[in-house]
Coordinates of C-alpha atoms in Angstrom, one line a residue:
Chain A
X16 CA 125.4 148.5 104.0
X17 CA 127.4 146.9 101.4
X18 CA 126.6 147.3 97.7
X19 CA 124.2 144.7 96.4
X20 CA 125.4 143.1 93.2
X21 CA 122.5 140.7 92.5
X22 CA 119.5 139.5 94.3
X23 CA 116.5 137.2 94.1
X24 CA 114.1 135.4 96.5
X25 CA 116.7 133.0 97.7
X26 CA 120.0 134.9 97.9
X27 CA 121.7 138.3 97.8
X28 CA 125.2 138.9 96.5
X29 CA 127.0 141.8 98.3
X30 CA 130.3 143.3 97.4
X31 CA 132.8 142.5 100.2
X32 CA 136.5 142.5 100.5
X33 CA 138.3 140.7 99.2
X34 CA 135.6 138.7 97.6
X35 CA 131.8 138.9 97.3
X36 CA 129.5 137.8 100.0
X37 CA 126.5 135.6 99.1
X38 CA 123.7 135.4 101.7
X39 CA 121.4 132.4 101.1
X40 CA 117.9 132.5 102.6
X41 CA 114.5 130.9 102.4
X42 CA 113.7 127.2 101.7
X43 CA 116.3 125.4 99.7
X44 CA 114.1 122.5 98.9
X45 CA 113.1 120.6 95.9
X46 CA 110.0 122.8 95.4
X47 CA 112.2 125.8 94.7
X48 CA 114.9 123.9 92.9
X49 CA 114.0 125.0 89.4
X50 CA 114.0 128.7 90.3
X51 CA 117.2 128.5 92.3
X52 CA 118.9 126.5 89.5
X53 CA 117.9 128.9 86.8
X54 CA 119.2 131.9 88.8
X55 CA 122.7 130.3 88.9
X56 CA 124.4 131.9 85.9
X57 CA 123.5 135.4 86.9
X58 CA 124.5 134.9 90.5
X59 CA 127.8 133.2 89.6
X60 CA 128.6 136.0 87.2
X61 CA 127.9 138.6 90.0
X62 CA 130.3 136.9 92.3
X63 CA 133.2 137.4 90.0
X64 CA 136.4 135.9 91.4
X65 CA 135.3 133.9 94.4
X66 CA 132.8 134.4 97.1
X67 CA 132.0 133.6 100.7
X68 CA 128.7 131.8 100.9
X69 CA 126.7 132.3 104.0
X70 CA 124.0 129.7 104.8
X71 CA 122.8 131.0 108.1
X72 CA 119.6 132.5 106.6
X73 CA 118.4 129.2 105.2
X74 CA 115.1 128.2 106.8
X75 CA 114.7 124.8 105.2
X76 CA 116.9 122.4 103.4
X77 CA 116.7 118.9 101.9
X78 CA 119.1 116.9 99.8
X79 CA 118.1 118.7 96.6
X80 CA 119.0 122.0 98.4
X81 CA 122.3 120.5 99.4
X82 CA 123.0 119.5 95.9
X83 CA 122.1 123.0 94.7
X84 CA 124.5 124.6 97.2
X85 CA 127.2 122.3 96.1
X86 CA 126.6 123.2 92.5
X87 CA 126.8 126.9 93.3
X88 CA 130.1 126.4 95.1
X89 CA 131.4 124.3 92.2
X90 CA 130.5 127.0 89.7
X91 CA 131.9 129.9 91.8
X92 CA 135.1 127.9 92.3
X93 CA 135.7 127.8 88.5
X94 CA 136.4 131.5 88.8
X95 CA 138.1 131.7 92.1
X96 CA 137.7 130.4 95.7
X97 CA 134.4 129.6 97.4
X98 CA 134.0 129.3 101.1
X99 CA 130.9 128.0 102.9
X100 CA 130.1 129.6 106.3
X101 CA 127.3 129.8 108.8
X102 CA 125.9 126.3 108.2
X103 CA 123.2 125.5 110.7
X104 CA 123.6 122.3 112.8
X105 CA 120.5 120.8 111.3
X106 CA 121.8 121.2 107.8
X107 CA 125.3 120.0 108.5
X108 CA 124.6 116.3 108.1
X109 CA 122.8 116.9 104.8
X110 CA 125.7 118.9 103.3
X111 CA 128.0 116.2 104.5
X112 CA 126.0 113.4 102.8
X113 CA 126.1 115.4 99.6
X114 CA 129.7 116.5 100.3
X115 CA 131.5 115.9 97.1
X116 CA 130.4 116.5 93.5
X117 CA 130.1 113.1 91.7
X118 CA 132.5 112.9 88.8
X119 CA 130.9 113.1 85.4
X120 CA 129.3 109.8 84.6
X121 CA 127.2 108.4 81.8
X122 CA 123.5 108.3 82.6
X123 CA 122.2 107.0 79.2
X124 CA 123.2 104.1 77.0
X125 CA 125.4 104.8 74.1
X126 CA 123.6 106.2 71.1
X127 CA 124.3 105.0 67.6
X128 CA 124.4 107.6 64.8
X129 CA 121.1 107.7 62.9
X130 CA 122.7 106.9 59.5
X131 CA 124.1 103.7 60.8
X132 CA 120.9 102.5 62.4
X133 CA 119.2 101.0 59.3
X134 CA 122.4 99.1 58.4
X135 CA 122.9 97.8 61.9
X136 CA 119.3 96.8 62.2
X137 CA 119.2 95.1 58.8
X138 CA 122.4 93.2 59.6
X139 CA 121.2 92.3 63.0
X140 CA 117.9 91.0 61.7
X141 CA 119.7 88.9 58.9
X142 CA 122.1 87.3 61.4
X143 CA 119.2 86.7 63.8
X144 CA 117.1 85.1 61.0
X145 CA 119.9 82.9 59.9
X146 CA 120.9 81.8 63.4
X147 CA 117.3 81.2 64.3
X148 CA 116.7 79.1 61.3
X149 CA 119.8 77.1 62.0
X150 CA 118.8 76.5 65.6
X151 CA 115.3 75.6 64.6
X152 CA 116.6 73.0 62.1
X153 CA 118.9 71.7 64.8
X154 CA 116.1 71.4 67.2
X155 CA 113.9 69.7 64.6
X156 CA 116.7 67.1 64.1
X157 CA 116.9 66.6 67.8
X158 CA 113.2 66.1 68.1
X159 CA 113.1 63.6 65.2
X160 CA 115.9 61.6 66.7
X161 CA 114.1 61.4 70.0
X162 CA 110.8 60.6 68.2
X163 CA 112.2 57.7 66.1
X164 CA 114.1 56.5 69.2
X165 CA 110.8 56.5 71.0
X166 CA 109.2 54.4 68.3
X167 CA 111.7 51.6 69.0
X168 CA 111.4 52.1 72.8
X169 CA 107.7 52.8 73.3
X170 CA 108.1 52.9 77.0
X171 CA 109.5 56.4 76.6
X172 CA 106.2 57.7 75.1
X173 CA 104.2 59.4 77.8
X174 CA 100.6 58.5 77.1
X175 CA 98.8 60.6 79.7
X176 CA 100.3 63.9 78.5
X177 CA 99.6 62.9 74.9
X178 CA 95.9 62.3 75.7
X179 CA 95.8 65.5 77.7
X180 CA 97.2 67.5 74.8
X181 CA 94.9 65.8 72.4
X182 CA 92.0 67.2 74.5
X183 CA 93.5 70.7 74.8
X184 CA 94.7 71.2 71.2
X185 CA 92.2 69.0 69.5
X186 CA 88.9 68.7 71.2
X187 CA 88.8 72.2 72.8
X188 CA 89.6 74.0 69.5
X189 CA 86.7 72.4 67.7
X190 CA 84.5 75.3 68.6
X191 CA 86.6 78.1 67.1
X192 CA 87.8 76.0 64.1
X193 CA 84.2 75.0 63.3
X194 CA 82.8 78.5 63.5
X195 CA 85.5 80.0 61.3
X196 CA 85.3 77.2 58.7
X197 CA 81.5 77.5 58.6
X198 CA 81.6 81.2 58.1
X199 CA 84.4 81.1 55.5
X200 CA 82.5 78.4 53.5
X201 CA 79.4 80.5 53.6
X202 CA 81.2 83.7 52.6
X203 CA 82.9 81.9 49.7
X204 CA 79.6 80.8 48.2
X205 CA 78.0 84.2 48.9
X206 CA 80.8 86.2 47.2
X207 CA 81.5 83.6 44.5
X208 CA 77.9 83.4 43.5
X209 CA 77.6 87.1 43.0
X210 CA 80.7 87.2 40.7
X211 CA 79.9 83.9 38.8
X212 CA 76.3 85.0 38.3
X213 CA 77.6 87.7 35.9
X214 CA 78.5 84.9 33.5
X215 CA 75.5 82.9 34.4
X216 CA 77.8 80.3 35.9
X217 CA 76.6 80.5 39.5
X218 CA 76.3 76.8 39.8
X219 CA 80.1 76.6 39.5
X220 CA 80.3 78.1 42.9
X221 CA 80.1 74.6 44.2
X222 CA 83.2 73.6 42.2
X223 CA 85.0 76.6 43.6
X224 CA 84.0 75.9 47.1
X225 CA 84.9 72.2 46.9
X226 CA 88.3 72.8 45.3
X227 CA 89.2 75.9 47.3
X228 CA 88.1 74.7 50.6
X229 CA 89.2 71.1 50.5
X230 CA 92.6 71.8 48.9
X231 CA 93.7 75.1 50.5
X232 CA 91.4 77.0 52.8
X233 CA 90.2 74.3 55.2
X234 CA 93.7 73.1 56.1
X235 CA 95.4 76.6 55.9
X236 CA 92.8 78.2 58.2
X237 CA 92.9 75.4 60.7
X238 CA 96.6 75.5 60.8
X239 CA 96.7 79.2 61.3
X240 CA 94.1 79.0 64.1
X241 CA 96.0 76.2 65.8
X242 CA 99.3 78.1 65.4
X243 CA 97.7 81.1 67.1
X244 CA 95.9 79.1 69.7
X245 CA 98.1 76.1 70.5
X246 CA 101.5 77.1 69.2
X247 CA 101.5 80.2 71.4
X248 CA 100.3 78.1 74.3
X249 CA 103.2 75.6 73.9
X250 CA 105.7 78.5 74.0
X251 CA 104.0 80.1 77.0
X252 CA 103.7 76.9 79.0
X253 CA 107.2 75.6 78.3
X254 CA 108.7 79.1 78.6
X255 CA 107.2 79.7 82.0
X256 CA 108.5 76.3 83.1
X257 CA 112.0 77.3 81.9
X258 CA 111.7 80.5 83.9
X259 CA 110.7 78.6 87.0
X260 CA 113.7 76.3 86.5
X261 CA 111.3 73.4 86.2
X262 CA 113.1 72.3 83.0
X263 CA 116.5 72.4 84.8
X264 CA 114.9 70.4 87.6
X265 CA 113.7 67.8 85.0
X266 CA 117.2 67.4 83.7
X267 CA 118.7 66.8 87.1
X268 CA 116.0 64.2 87.8
X269 CA 117.1 62.4 84.7
X270 CA 114.1 63.3 82.6
X271 CA 114.7 64.4 79.0
X272 CA 112.7 67.7 78.5
X273 CA 112.2 66.8 74.8
X274 CA 110.6 63.5 75.8
X275 CA 108.5 65.0 78.5
X276 CA 107.5 68.3 77.0
X277 CA 108.0 68.3 73.3
X278 CA 107.1 64.8 72.1
X279 CA 103.6 64.6 73.7
X280 CA 102.7 68.0 72.2
X281 CA 104.1 67.0 68.8
X282 CA 102.3 63.7 68.7
X283 CA 99.0 65.2 69.9
X284 CA 99.1 67.9 67.4
X285 CA 100.2 65.6 64.5
X286 CA 97.2 63.4 65.4
X287 CA 94.7 66.1 65.9
X288 CA 95.4 68.5 63.1
X289 CA 94.4 66.0 60.3
X290 CA 91.2 65.3 62.3
X291 CA 90.5 69.0 62.8
X292 CA 91.1 69.5 59.1
X293 CA 88.6 66.8 58.2
X294 CA 86.1 68.5 60.6
X295 CA 86.9 71.9 59.1
X296 CA 86.3 70.6 55.6
X297 CA 82.9 69.1 56.5
X298 CA 81.7 72.2 58.4
X299 CA 83.0 74.5 55.7
X300 CA 81.1 72.6 53.0
X301 CA 78.0 72.6 55.2
X302 CA 78.3 76.4 55.5
X303 CA 78.6 76.7 51.8
X304 CA 75.7 74.4 51.3
X305 CA 73.6 76.5 53.6
X306 CA 74.5 79.7 51.8
X307 CA 73.8 78.0 48.4
X308 CA 70.3 77.0 49.7
X309 CA 69.6 80.5 50.9
X310 CA 71.1 82.5 48.1
X311 CA 70.8 80.2 45.0
X312 CA 67.9 78.0 46.1
X313 CA 70.0 74.8 45.7
X314 CA 68.6 72.3 48.2
X315 CA 71.2 70.4 50.3
X316 CA 70.2 67.2 48.5
X317 CA 70.9 68.7 45.1
X318 CA 74.0 70.3 46.4
X319 CA 75.4 67.0 47.5
X320 CA 74.5 65.2 44.2
X321 CA 76.3 67.9 42.2
X322 CA 79.2 68.0 44.7
X323 CA 79.8 64.3 44.4
X324 CA 79.8 64.6 40.7
X325 CA 82.3 67.4 40.3
X326 CA 84.7 67.1 43.3
X327 CA 87.0 64.2 43.1
X328 CA 88.4 62.6 46.3
X329 CA 91.9 63.8 45.3
X330 CA 91.1 67.4 46.4
X331 CA 90.3 66.1 49.8
X332 CA 93.6 64.1 50.0
X333 CA 95.7 67.0 48.8
X334 CA 94.4 69.0 51.7
X335 CA 94.5 66.4 54.4
X336 CA 98.0 65.1 53.5
X337 CA 99.5 68.6 54.4
X338 CA 98.0 68.5 57.9
X339 CA 100.6 66.4 59.7
X340 CA 103.5 68.4 58.2
X341 CA 101.9 71.7 59.3
X342 CA 101.3 70.2 62.7
X343 CA 104.9 69.2 63.1
X344 CA 106.0 72.7 62.0
X345 CA 103.7 74.4 64.5
X346 CA 104.5 72.1 67.4
X347 CA 108.3 72.2 66.8
X348 CA 108.3 76.0 66.5
X349 CA 106.2 76.5 69.6
X350 CA 108.2 74.2 71.7
X351 CA 111.5 75.5 70.3
X352 CA 110.7 79.1 71.3
X353 CA 109.4 77.9 74.7
X354 CA 112.7 76.2 75.5
X355 CA 114.7 79.2 74.3
X356 CA 113.1 81.6 76.8
X357 CA 115.8 83.1 78.9
X358 CA 115.9 85.6 81.8
X359 CA 112.7 87.4 82.5
X360 CA 109.0 87.4 81.8
X361 CA 109.8 90.0 79.1
X362 CA 111.5 87.3 77.0
X363 CA 108.5 85.0 77.4
X364 CA 106.2 87.5 75.8
X365 CA 108.7 88.2 73.0
X366 CA 109.2 84.5 72.4
X367 CA 105.5 83.8 72.3
X368 CA 105.0 86.5 69.6
X369 CA 107.9 85.2 67.6
X370 CA 106.7 81.7 67.8
X371 CA 103.3 82.5 66.4
X372 CA 104.6 84.7 63.6
X373 CA 107.2 82.2 62.7
X374 CA 104.9 79.2 62.7
X375 CA 102.3 81.0 60.5
X376 CA 105.1 82.1 58.2
X377 CA 106.5 78.5 57.9
X378 CA 103.0 77.0 57.4
X379 CA 102.3 79.4 54.5
X380 CA 105.8 78.8 53.0
X381 CA 105.3 75.0 53.3
X382 CA 101.8 75.4 51.7
X383 CA 103.3 77.2 48.7
X384 CA 105.9 74.4 48.3
X385 CA 103.1 71.8 48.5
X386 CA 101.1 73.7 45.9
X387 CA 104.1 73.6 43.5
X388 CA 104.7 69.9 44.2
X389 CA 101.1 68.9 43.6
X390 CA 100.9 70.9 40.4
X391 CA 104.0 69.3 39.1
X392 CA 102.8 65.8 39.9
X393 CA 99.5 66.6 38.3
X394 CA 97.2 66.3 41.2
Chain B
X17 CA 109.8 121.7 104.1
X18 CA 111.3 121.8 107.5
X19 CA 109.9 125.3 108.1
X20 CA 106.3 124.3 108.5
X21 CA 105.4 122.4 111.6
X22 CA 104.2 118.9 110.9
X23 CA 102.3 116.6 113.2
X24 CA 104.3 114.3 115.4
X25 CA 102.3 111.3 114.2
X26 CA 103.2 110.8 110.5
X27 CA 100.9 107.9 109.7
X28 CA 97.8 107.3 111.7
X29 CA 95.6 104.3 110.9
X30 CA 92.3 104.0 112.8
X31 CA 89.9 101.1 112.8
X32 CA 91.2 99.8 109.5
X33 CA 89.3 96.9 107.8
X34 CA 90.6 95.3 104.6
X35 CA 89.0 92.3 103.0
X36 CA 89.3 90.3 99.7
X37 CA 85.8 89.0 99.1
X38 CA 84.8 87.2 102.3
X39 CA 88.4 86.8 103.5
X40 CA 89.0 89.5 106.1
X41 CA 92.7 90.5 106.4
X42 CA 92.5 93.3 109.0
X43 CA 89.7 94.2 111.3
X44 CA 89.8 97.2 113.6
X45 CA 93.5 97.7 113.1
X46 CA 95.1 100.8 114.8
X47 CA 98.6 102.0 114.1
X48 CA 100.7 105.1 114.6
X49 CA 104.0 105.9 113.1
X50 CA 105.9 108.7 114.9
X51 CA 108.0 111.3 113.2
X52 CA 111.6 110.3 112.7
X53 CA 111.3 106.7 113.9
X54 CA 112.0 103.5 112.1
X55 CA 109.0 101.2 112.6
X56 CA 109.4 97.6 111.8
X57 CA 106.2 95.6 110.9
X58 CA 106.4 91.9 111.4
X59 CA 103.9 89.1 111.4
X60 CA 103.5 85.5 110.1
X61 CA 102.9 84.8 106.5
X62 CA 99.4 85.7 105.5
X63 CA 98.8 88.2 108.3
X64 CA 98.7 91.0 105.8
X65 CA 101.9 92.9 106.2
X66 CA 102.1 93.9 102.6
X67 CA 98.4 94.4 102.5
X68 CA 98.7 96.9 105.3
X69 CA 101.5 98.7 103.4
X70 CA 99.5 98.8 100.2
X71 CA 96.4 100.1 102.0
X72 CA 98.4 102.9 103.6
X73 CA 100.0 104.0 100.3
X74 CA 96.6 103.7 98.5
X75 CA 97.1 100.7 96.3
X76 CA 94.3 98.8 98.0
X77 CA 91.1 100.4 99.1
X78 CA 90.2 99.7 102.7
X79 CA 86.7 98.4 103.4
X80 CA 86.4 100.6 106.4
X81 CA 88.5 102.9 108.7
X82 CA 90.6 106.0 108.2
X83 CA 94.2 106.4 107.1
X84 CA 95.9 109.7 107.7
X85 CA 99.4 110.6 106.4
X86 CA 100.8 113.9 107.7
X87 CA 97.4 114.7 109.2
X88 CA 95.6 114.4 105.9
X89 CA 92.8 111.8 105.5
X90 CA 93.5 109.8 102.4
X91 CA 89.9 109.1 101.8
X92 CA 88.9 112.8 101.7
X93 CA 91.6 113.9 99.3
X94 CA 90.7 115.2 95.8
X95 CA 92.6 113.5 92.9
X96 CA 95.0 116.4 92.6
X97 CA 95.7 116.5 96.4
X98 CA 96.3 112.8 96.2
X99 CA 98.7 113.2 93.3
X100 CA 100.7 115.9 95.1
X101 CA 100.6 114.0 98.4
X102 CA 102.5 111.2 96.7
X103 CA 105.5 113.4 96.7
X104 CA 105.7 113.3 100.5
X105 CA 106.6 109.6 100.6
X106 CA 108.7 107.2 98.8
X107 CA 108.1 103.5 98.4
X108 CA 110.6 100.7 97.9
X109 CA 109.0 97.6 96.4
X110 CA 110.2 94.2 97.1
X111 CA 112.2 93.6 94.0
X112 CA 112.8 97.3 93.3
X113 CA 110.1 97.7 90.6
X114 CA 112.6 99.6 88.4
X115 CA 111.3 100.4 84.9
X116 CA 113.1 97.8 82.8
X117 CA 113.3 100.0 79.6
X118 CA 115.1 102.8 81.4
X119 CA 118.7 103.0 82.7
X120 CA 119.2 103.4 86.4
X121 CA 119.8 107.2 86.2
X122 CA 116.7 107.6 84.0
X123 CA 114.8 105.6 86.5
X124 CA 115.8 107.9 89.3
X125 CA 114.9 110.9 87.1
X126 CA 111.4 109.7 86.4
X127 CA 109.8 111.4 89.5
X128 CA 111.7 114.6 88.7
X129 CA 110.4 114.6 85.1
X130 CA 106.9 113.9 86.3
X131 CA 106.7 116.7 88.9
X132 CA 109.2 119.4 87.8
X133 CA 110.7 121.0 84.8
X134 CA 114.4 120.9 85.7
X135 CA 117.4 121.5 83.5
X136 CA 119.0 118.3 82.3
X137 CA 122.2 119.1 84.0
X138 CA 120.5 119.5 87.4
X139 CA 118.5 116.3 86.9
X140 CA 121.7 114.4 86.1
X141 CA 123.5 115.9 89.1
X142 CA 120.6 115.0 91.4
X143 CA 120.3 111.5 90.0
X144 CA 124.1 110.9 90.5
X145 CA 123.9 112.4 94.0
X146 CA 121.1 110.1 95.0
X147 CA 122.9 107.2 93.4
X148 CA 126.0 107.9 95.6
X149 CA 123.8 108.3 98.6
X150 CA 122.3 104.9 98.0
X151 CA 125.8 103.5 97.9
X152 CA 126.0 102.6 94.2
X153 CA 129.0 103.0 91.9
X154 CA 128.5 105.7 89.3
X155 CA 129.1 103.1 86.6
X156 CA 125.7 101.8 87.4
X157 CA 124.0 105.0 86.2
X158 CA 124.0 104.0 82.5
X159 CA 123.2 100.4 83.1
X160 CA 119.8 98.8 82.7
X161 CA 118.1 97.2 85.7
X162 CA 118.5 93.7 84.2
X163 CA 122.2 94.1 84.3
X164 CA 122.3 94.7 88.0
X165 CA 122.5 92.3 90.9
X166 CA 119.5 92.1 93.4
X167 CA 121.3 94.2 96.0
X168 CA 122.2 96.9 93.4
X169 CA 118.7 96.9 92.1
X170 CA 117.4 97.6 95.6
X171 CA 119.8 100.4 96.1
X172 CA 118.9 101.9 92.8
X173 CA 115.2 101.7 93.7
X174 CA 116.0 103.3 97.1
X175 CA 117.6 106.1 95.2
X176 CA 114.5 106.5 93.1
X177 CA 112.2 106.6 96.1
X178 CA 114.4 109.2 97.8
X179 CA 114.7 111.6 94.8
X180 CA 111.8 113.8 95.7
X181 CA 113.1 114.2 99.2
X182 CA 110.2 112.5 101.0
X183 CA 110.1 112.6 104.7
X184 CA 108.4 109.2 104.9
X185 CA 109.8 106.0 103.4
X186 CA 108.0 102.7 103.0
X187 CA 110.1 99.7 102.6
X188 CA 108.7 96.3 101.6
X189 CA 111.0 93.5 102.8
X190 CA 114.1 95.5 101.9
X191 CA 116.5 92.6 102.7
X192 CA 114.6 89.7 101.2
X193 CA 116.7 87.9 98.6
X194 CA 120.0 89.6 99.7
X195 CA 123.0 87.7 101.1
X196 CA 123.7 88.4 104.7
X197 CA 126.5 90.8 103.9
X198 CA 124.4 92.7 101.4
X199 CA 121.5 92.7 103.8
X200 CA 123.6 94.0 106.7
X201 CA 124.9 96.7 104.4
X202 CA 121.4 97.7 103.3
X203 CA 120.3 97.8 107.0
X204 CA 123.1 100.1 107.7
X205 CA 122.3 102.3 104.8
X206 CA 118.6 102.6 105.8
X207 CA 119.6 103.5 109.4
X208 CA 122.2 106.1 108.2
X209 CA 119.9 107.7 105.7
X210 CA 117.0 108.0 108.1
X211 CA 119.3 109.7 110.6
X212 CA 121.0 112.1 108.2
X213 CA 117.8 112.9 106.2
X214 CA 115.5 112.8 109.2
X215 CA 113.3 110.2 107.5
X216 CA 110.4 108.3 109.0
X217 CA 110.6 104.7 107.9
X218 CA 107.8 102.2 107.7
X219 CA 109.5 98.9 107.2
X220 CA 107.9 95.5 106.5
X221 CA 110.2 92.7 107.1
X222 CA 110.8 89.1 108.0
X223 CA 114.4 89.6 108.9
X224 CA 115.2 89.4 112.6
X225 CA 118.6 91.0 112.1
X226 CA 116.9 94.1 110.5
X227 CA 114.5 94.3 113.4
X228 CA 117.2 94.1 116.0
X229 CA 119.7 96.4 114.3
X230 CA 117.6 99.1 112.7
X231 CA 114.1 99.5 114.1
X232 CA 113.2 101.9 116.9
X233 CA 109.8 100.3 117.5
X234 CA 108.3 97.0 116.3
X235 CA 104.6 96.5 115.4
X236 CA 103.5 92.9 115.4
X237 CA 100.6 91.9 113.2
X238 CA 98.4 89.1 114.2
X239 CA 94.7 88.2 114.7
X240 CA 93.8 90.9 112.1
X241 CA 95.2 93.6 114.4
X242 CA 98.4 95.1 115.7
X243 CA 99.1 93.0 118.7
X244 CA 101.7 95.3 120.1
X245 CA 103.6 98.4 118.9
X246 CA 106.6 99.0 121.1
X247 CA 110.4 99.0 121.3
X248 CA 112.1 95.6 121.0
X249 CA 112.5 94.9 124.7
X250 CA 108.8 95.4 125.4
X251 CA 107.8 93.3 122.4
X252 CA 110.0 90.5 123.6
X253 CA 108.3 90.5 127.0
X254 CA 104.9 90.5 125.4
X255 CA 102.9 87.4 126.1
X256 CA 101.5 86.0 122.9
X257 CA 102.3 82.6 121.5
X258 CA 103.4 83.8 118.1
X259 CA 105.4 86.7 119.4
X260 CA 107.1 84.4 122.0
X261 CA 108.0 81.9 119.3
X262 CA 109.2 84.5 116.9
X263 CA 111.4 86.4 119.3
X264 CA 112.7 83.5 121.4
X265 CA 113.2 80.9 118.7
X266 CA 116.6 79.7 117.6
X267 CA 116.9 82.3 114.8
X268 CA 116.1 85.1 117.1
X269 CA 118.8 84.0 119.5
X270 CA 121.2 83.9 116.5
X271 CA 120.3 87.4 115.7
X272 CA 121.1 88.5 119.2
X273 CA 117.6 89.4 120.2
X274 CA 117.7 87.6 123.5

């Protein structure tokens, strides 16, 4: 009996001449892979300079086992020679499939050093923002050219999609726009009355409601709801058409995607957003009137008399004049991102998110510009 | 794994009924898959080939009937048994279903990470070995699925389904969307691997070439049942309008079936 140099459940290393003899046994399968792999350093050290590996004791083998045997041989060979003997017929094909060690290859993408990440991300985001703005402006120009072209050539305007979009973006969003405006009007009076009551000025809550809601809140809330509801829908609809190559098909059939997809949405939204804003104004004031009745005991009739006295029509116009501009921003951004979808369904989700975030951002920026403008012209 | 004796029938389906609402897909379906064979499942569109595959691997719950894999009834398994039993088979979905946020090598390592605690070097070695087995270049290892062609994605997915050394492999339309050369190469790969690894393969396909070149037996789905489950010659002699049209049509002649 030769001297045993190392031993575990799956192999025995014996001293032989000239080199060590390794007897493998048991199941060399994936279930035992962790144990067998962890034993490797000790076994390889015991082998010293080269070994004869005898596989005849192996009862079961799968490809993982074959990979492990190959790894053992490769590590033994670093010190000397390794010879494989006694391979059973059943295992021969497996070892042949896993015959050669794959050369080292990269399995993960390149990592950037952590200290560079913020710089790279900031730079990337800046470039992306600039490019995206430039592209959006370009797209806006393109849409405007097509739009004014269509005014001189009315045959290009597709009425049926316009009417359909009017229903979808206008009529069908009346529920949510109305509910939110009503609640905001009521909350404004409720909270405002509490604060103003401290000065005994709770009647001025009607001034606050009228100016705040007509000038800013009514239009802003409506625009934000529509950006979330219809802007995202524009991106998703057009984007999925791009993914299904419907837009390419349109181009080959001689249809201009901007005429077919963008203009109807733009027109419908530009028409319906002012109408929705008017509706939101009315419902919001009604909500405020209701709250004033409940909380401050001002009857709706008194509310209206006072309202007509203190709120000039200018506030209403200031609010409503912004609506078509916001509508154009929302529709253009939504359609722009829809047409820019590329590749996979992944990109569609990402574009939809970006479309909503960007259109809300642009609406608020535009609103701020309008506020400065109206203040400077004294409205 | 080879040490323990396993039943000769790997998959046994008895009296299977699957239905979506009132629409019955299979009714009283029986099917046996023998150890070591490549079984091709064919059938017209809407006969429920993919539904049958999904019912066997447990993605769809059958309305009635029993499904046994390796002699174990799927309906009577505990959750833990079910989880462990999933190691015994691999599935190749139609478009590969690789995880898009991981590289190919990481995709192949997912099952290893989930079931074992292996050293990174062994996992890498195993992933690269399986990649080579599936006939992919090693440069593909660090690429993302979106950077691969359809054929390469399928090979990568095949490598992932083989990484736990299953003895049963389910393939859902493996050659769909591949060009004829790529499809033929993939057929060859499946046949070669099943021989060298002793795999049992359950293969859903439309591809007559695959049926003729790769499959040992062919099961024809129709009328909510398996019409016939036999070698190609017997299936071709089978008297059923759909079978006759399928195996004696112009495309079948081109594939060399007749």
